[in-house]
mmCIF file of C-alpha atoms in Angstrom:
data_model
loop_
_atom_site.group_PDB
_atom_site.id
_atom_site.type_symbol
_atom_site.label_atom_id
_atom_site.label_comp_id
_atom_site.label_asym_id
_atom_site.label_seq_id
_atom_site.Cartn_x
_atom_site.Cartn_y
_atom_site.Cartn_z
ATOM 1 C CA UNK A 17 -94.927 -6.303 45.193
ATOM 2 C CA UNK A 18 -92.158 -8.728 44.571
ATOM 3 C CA UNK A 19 -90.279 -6.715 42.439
ATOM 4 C CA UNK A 20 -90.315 -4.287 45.484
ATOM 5 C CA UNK A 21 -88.774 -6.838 47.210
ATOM 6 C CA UNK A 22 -86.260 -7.390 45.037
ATOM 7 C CA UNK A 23 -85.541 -3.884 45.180
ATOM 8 C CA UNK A 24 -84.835 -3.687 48.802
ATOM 9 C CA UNK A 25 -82.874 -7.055 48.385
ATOM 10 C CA UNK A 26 -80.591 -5.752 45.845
ATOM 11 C CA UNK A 27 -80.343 -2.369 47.835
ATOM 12 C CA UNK A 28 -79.550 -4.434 50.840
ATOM 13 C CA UNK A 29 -76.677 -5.948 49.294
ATOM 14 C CA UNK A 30 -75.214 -2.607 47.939
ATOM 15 C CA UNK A 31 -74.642 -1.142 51.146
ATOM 16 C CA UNK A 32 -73.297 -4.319 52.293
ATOM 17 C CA UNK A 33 -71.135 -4.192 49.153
ATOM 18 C CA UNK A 34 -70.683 -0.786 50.422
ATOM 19 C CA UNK A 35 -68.907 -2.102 54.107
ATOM 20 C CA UNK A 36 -67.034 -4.877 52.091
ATOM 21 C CA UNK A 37 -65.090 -2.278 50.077
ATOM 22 C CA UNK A 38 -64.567 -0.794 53.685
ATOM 23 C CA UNK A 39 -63.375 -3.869 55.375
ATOM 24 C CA UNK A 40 -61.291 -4.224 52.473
ATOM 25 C CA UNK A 41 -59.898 -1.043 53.225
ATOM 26 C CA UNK A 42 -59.242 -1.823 56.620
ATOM 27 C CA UNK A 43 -57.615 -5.237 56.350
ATOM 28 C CA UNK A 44 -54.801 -3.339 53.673
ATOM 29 C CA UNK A 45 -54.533 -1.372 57.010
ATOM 30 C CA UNK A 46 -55.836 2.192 55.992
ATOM 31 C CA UNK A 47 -58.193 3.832 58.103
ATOM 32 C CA UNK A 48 -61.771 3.248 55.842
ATOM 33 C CA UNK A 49 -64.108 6.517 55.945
ATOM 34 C CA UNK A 50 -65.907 5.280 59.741
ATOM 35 C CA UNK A 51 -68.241 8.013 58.999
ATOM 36 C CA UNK A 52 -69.544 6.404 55.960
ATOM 37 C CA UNK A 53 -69.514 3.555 58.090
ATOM 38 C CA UNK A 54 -71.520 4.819 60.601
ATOM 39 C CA UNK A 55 -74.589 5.744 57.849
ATOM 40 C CA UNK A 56 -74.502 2.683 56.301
ATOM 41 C CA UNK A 57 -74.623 0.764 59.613
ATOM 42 C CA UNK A 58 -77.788 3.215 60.779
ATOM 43 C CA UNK A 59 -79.518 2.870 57.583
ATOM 44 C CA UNK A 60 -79.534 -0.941 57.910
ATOM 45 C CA UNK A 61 -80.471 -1.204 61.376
ATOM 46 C CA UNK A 62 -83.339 1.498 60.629
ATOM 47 C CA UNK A 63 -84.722 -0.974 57.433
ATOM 48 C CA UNK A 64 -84.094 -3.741 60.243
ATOM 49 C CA UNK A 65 -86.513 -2.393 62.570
ATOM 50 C CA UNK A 66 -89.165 -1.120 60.416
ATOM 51 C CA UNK A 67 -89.206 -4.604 58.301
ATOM 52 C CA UNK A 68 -88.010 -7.339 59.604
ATOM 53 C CA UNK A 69 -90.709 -7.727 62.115
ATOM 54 C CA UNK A 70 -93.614 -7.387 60.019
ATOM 55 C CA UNK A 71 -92.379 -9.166 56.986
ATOM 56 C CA UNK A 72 -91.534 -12.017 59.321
ATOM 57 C CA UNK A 73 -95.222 -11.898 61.129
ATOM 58 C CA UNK A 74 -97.183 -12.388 57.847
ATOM 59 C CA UNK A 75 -94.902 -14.648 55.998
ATOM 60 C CA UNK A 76 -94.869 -17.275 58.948
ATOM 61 C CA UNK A 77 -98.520 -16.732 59.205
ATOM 62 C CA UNK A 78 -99.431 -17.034 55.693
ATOM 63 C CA UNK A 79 -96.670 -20.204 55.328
ATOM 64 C CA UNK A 80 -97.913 -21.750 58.206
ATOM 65 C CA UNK A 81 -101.462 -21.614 56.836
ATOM 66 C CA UNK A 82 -100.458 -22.225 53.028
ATOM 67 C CA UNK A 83 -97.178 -24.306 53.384
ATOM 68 C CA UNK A 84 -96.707 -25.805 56.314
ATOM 69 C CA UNK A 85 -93.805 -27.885 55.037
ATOM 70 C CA UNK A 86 -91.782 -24.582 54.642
ATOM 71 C CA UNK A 87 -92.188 -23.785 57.790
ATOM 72 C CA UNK A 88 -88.639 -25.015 59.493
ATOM 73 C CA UNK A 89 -87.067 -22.757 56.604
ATOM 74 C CA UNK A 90 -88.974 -19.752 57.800
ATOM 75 C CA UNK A 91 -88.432 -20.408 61.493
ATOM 76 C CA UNK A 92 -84.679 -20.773 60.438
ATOM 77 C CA UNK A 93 -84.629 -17.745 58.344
ATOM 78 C CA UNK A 94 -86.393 -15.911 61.247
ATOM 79 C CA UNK A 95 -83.404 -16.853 63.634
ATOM 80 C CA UNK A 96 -80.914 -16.046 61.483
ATOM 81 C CA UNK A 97 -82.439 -12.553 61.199
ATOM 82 C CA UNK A 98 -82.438 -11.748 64.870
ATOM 83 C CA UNK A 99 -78.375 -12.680 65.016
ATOM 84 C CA UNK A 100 -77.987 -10.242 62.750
ATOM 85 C CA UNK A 101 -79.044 -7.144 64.603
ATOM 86 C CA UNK A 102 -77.061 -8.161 67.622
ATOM 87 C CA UNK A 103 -73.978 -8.228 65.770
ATOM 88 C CA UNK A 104 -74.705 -5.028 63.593
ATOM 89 C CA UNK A 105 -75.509 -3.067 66.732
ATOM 90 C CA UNK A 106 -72.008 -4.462 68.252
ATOM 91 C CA UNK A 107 -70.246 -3.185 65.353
ATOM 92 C CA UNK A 108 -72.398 0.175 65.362
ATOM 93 C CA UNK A 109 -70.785 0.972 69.232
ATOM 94 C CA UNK A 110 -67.459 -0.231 68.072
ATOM 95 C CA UNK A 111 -67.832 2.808 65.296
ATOM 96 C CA UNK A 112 -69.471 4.784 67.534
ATOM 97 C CA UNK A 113 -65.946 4.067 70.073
ATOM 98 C CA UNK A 114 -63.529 4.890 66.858
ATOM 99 C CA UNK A 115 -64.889 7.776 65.584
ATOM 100 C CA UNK A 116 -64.620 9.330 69.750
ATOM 101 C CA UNK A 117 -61.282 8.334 69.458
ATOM 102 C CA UNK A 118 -61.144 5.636 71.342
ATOM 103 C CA UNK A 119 -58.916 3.414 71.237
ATOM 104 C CA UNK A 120 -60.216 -0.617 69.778
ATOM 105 C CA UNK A 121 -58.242 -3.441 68.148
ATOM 106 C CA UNK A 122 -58.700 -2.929 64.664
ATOM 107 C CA UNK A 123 -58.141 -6.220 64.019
ATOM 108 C CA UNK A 124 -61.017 -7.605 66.210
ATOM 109 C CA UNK A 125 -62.963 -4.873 64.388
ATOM 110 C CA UNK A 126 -61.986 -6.432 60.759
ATOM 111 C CA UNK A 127 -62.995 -9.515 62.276
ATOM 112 C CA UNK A 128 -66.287 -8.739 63.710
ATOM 113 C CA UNK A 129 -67.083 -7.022 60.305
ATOM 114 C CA UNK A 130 -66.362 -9.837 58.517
ATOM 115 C CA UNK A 131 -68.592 -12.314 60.180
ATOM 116 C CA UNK A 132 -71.478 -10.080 59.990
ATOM 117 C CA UNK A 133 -70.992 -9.366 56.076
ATOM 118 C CA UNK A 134 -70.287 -13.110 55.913
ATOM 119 C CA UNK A 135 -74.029 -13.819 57.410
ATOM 120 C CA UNK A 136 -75.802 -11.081 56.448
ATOM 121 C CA UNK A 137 -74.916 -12.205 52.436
ATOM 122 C CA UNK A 138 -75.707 -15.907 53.368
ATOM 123 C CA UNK A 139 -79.287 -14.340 54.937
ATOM 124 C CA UNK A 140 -79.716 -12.481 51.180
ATOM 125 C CA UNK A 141 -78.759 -15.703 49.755
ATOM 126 C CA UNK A 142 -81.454 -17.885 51.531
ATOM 127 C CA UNK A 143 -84.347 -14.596 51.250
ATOM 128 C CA UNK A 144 -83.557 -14.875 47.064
ATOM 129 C CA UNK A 145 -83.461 -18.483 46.988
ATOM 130 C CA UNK A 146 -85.747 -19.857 49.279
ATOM 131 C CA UNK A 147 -88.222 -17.272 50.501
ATOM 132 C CA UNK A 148 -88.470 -15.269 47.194
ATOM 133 C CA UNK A 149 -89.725 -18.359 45.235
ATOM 134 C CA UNK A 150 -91.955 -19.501 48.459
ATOM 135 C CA UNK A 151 -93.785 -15.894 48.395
ATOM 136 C CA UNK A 152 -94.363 -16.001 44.228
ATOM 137 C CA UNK A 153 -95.966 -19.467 44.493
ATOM 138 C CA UNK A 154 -97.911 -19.327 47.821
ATOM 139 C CA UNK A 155 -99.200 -15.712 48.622
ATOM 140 C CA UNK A 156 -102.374 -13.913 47.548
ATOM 141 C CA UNK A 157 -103.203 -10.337 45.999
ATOM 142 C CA UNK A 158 -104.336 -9.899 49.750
ATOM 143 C CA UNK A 159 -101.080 -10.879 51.156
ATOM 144 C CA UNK A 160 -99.304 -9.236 48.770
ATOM 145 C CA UNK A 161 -101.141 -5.907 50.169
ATOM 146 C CA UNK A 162 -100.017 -6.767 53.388
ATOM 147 C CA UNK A 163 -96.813 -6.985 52.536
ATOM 148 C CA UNK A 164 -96.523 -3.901 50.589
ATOM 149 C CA UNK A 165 -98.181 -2.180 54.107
ATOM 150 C CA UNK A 166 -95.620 -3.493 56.131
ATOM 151 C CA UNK A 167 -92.554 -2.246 53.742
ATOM 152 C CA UNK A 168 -90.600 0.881 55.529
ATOM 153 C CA UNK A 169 -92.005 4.062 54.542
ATOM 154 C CA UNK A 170 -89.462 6.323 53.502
ATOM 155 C CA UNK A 171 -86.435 4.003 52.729
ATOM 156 C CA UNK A 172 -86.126 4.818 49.454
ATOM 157 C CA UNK A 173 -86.182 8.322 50.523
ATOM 158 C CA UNK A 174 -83.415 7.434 53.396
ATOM 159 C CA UNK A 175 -81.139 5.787 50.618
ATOM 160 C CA UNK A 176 -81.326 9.013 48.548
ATOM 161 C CA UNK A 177 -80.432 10.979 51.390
ATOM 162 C CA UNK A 178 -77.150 8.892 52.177
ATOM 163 C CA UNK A 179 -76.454 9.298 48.508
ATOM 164 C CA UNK A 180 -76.548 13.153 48.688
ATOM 165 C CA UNK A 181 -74.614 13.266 51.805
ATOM 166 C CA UNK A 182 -72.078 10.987 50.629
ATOM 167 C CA UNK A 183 -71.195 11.454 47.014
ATOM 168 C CA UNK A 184 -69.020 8.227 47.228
ATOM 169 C CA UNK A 185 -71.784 5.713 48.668
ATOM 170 C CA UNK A 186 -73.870 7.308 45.769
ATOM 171 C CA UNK A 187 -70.925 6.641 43.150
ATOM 172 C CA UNK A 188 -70.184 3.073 44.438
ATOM 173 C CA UNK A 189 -74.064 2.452 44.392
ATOM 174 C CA UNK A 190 -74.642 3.832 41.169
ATOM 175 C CA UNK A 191 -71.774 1.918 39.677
ATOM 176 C CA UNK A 192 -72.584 -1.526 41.694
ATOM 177 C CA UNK A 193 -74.203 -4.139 39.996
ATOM 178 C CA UNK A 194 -75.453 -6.015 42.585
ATOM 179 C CA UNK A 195 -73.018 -7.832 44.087
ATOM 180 C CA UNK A 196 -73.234 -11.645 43.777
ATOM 181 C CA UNK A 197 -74.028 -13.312 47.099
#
């Protein structure tokens, strides 16, 4: 079950790998592939909704019961997590307003992009170093089942699917090791 963890962790940071080589893009000032863009944002705030919540239910649960030291680092994990989607759903509009036409500051754009890659990678950083380790040494066969049932169905199938559609997310994740947080 860990190792599908893992999974989804590295996964994670390839498609944010994926909007850094579009930021990067943008900041040169060409216009990056918004459509692309716009995938790649959906897909993560999909895998948002259908795990964050549960993942974060049972691990406080299980920590609080098991490790109640580590609790602060959950609760501060937790929080961090809910900035995220705030921010990723404020850049979603803003691609949303480009790709009608509509006229936005690119530069505030760059910038808002930035912050979120910037604290989703720190979030990866803190799920590999500290909640990774905590899971491995504190959680049971039976947690480890409720984990697994509270994993998205079908994002493994929803990352294929951006890979067909766009032969260049496929080639960059294909190619990517993953990218060092």
């Amino acid at each position: 079950m860990l190792n599908q963890l893992r999974l989804d962790h590295a996964n994670m940071a390839r498609m944010l790998h994926v909007l850094q080589l579009k930021h990067k893009t943008l900041a040169s000032g060409e216009r990056p592939d918004f459509q692309l863009m716009r995938e790649v944002v959906d897909y993560i705030l999909s895998y948002m909704d259908g795990f964050a919540s549960p993942l974060e239910k049972i691990c406080v649960e299980r920590l609080q019961e098991q490790a109640p030291e580590h609790l602060p680092l959950m609760e501060q994990m937790a929080s961090d997590y809910r900035k995220l989607k705030p921010r990723l759903s404020r850049l979603s509009d803003d691609i949303d307003m480009i790709l009608m036409d509509n006229v936005l500051p690119m530069d505030r754009f760059a910038e808002a992009l930035k912050a979120y890659l910037d604290a989703h990678r720190a979030y990866l950083r803190h799920e590999r170093e500290g909640l990774f380790p905590l899971i491995d040494k504190h959680f049971s066969e039976e947690d480890m089942e409720e984990l697994r049932q509270a994993l998205p169905e079908g994002a493994e199938k929803e990352l294929e699917r951006l890979q067909q559609a766009y032969p260049e997310l496929y080639a960059e994740l294909r190619g990517a090791e993953v990218p060092s947080l």
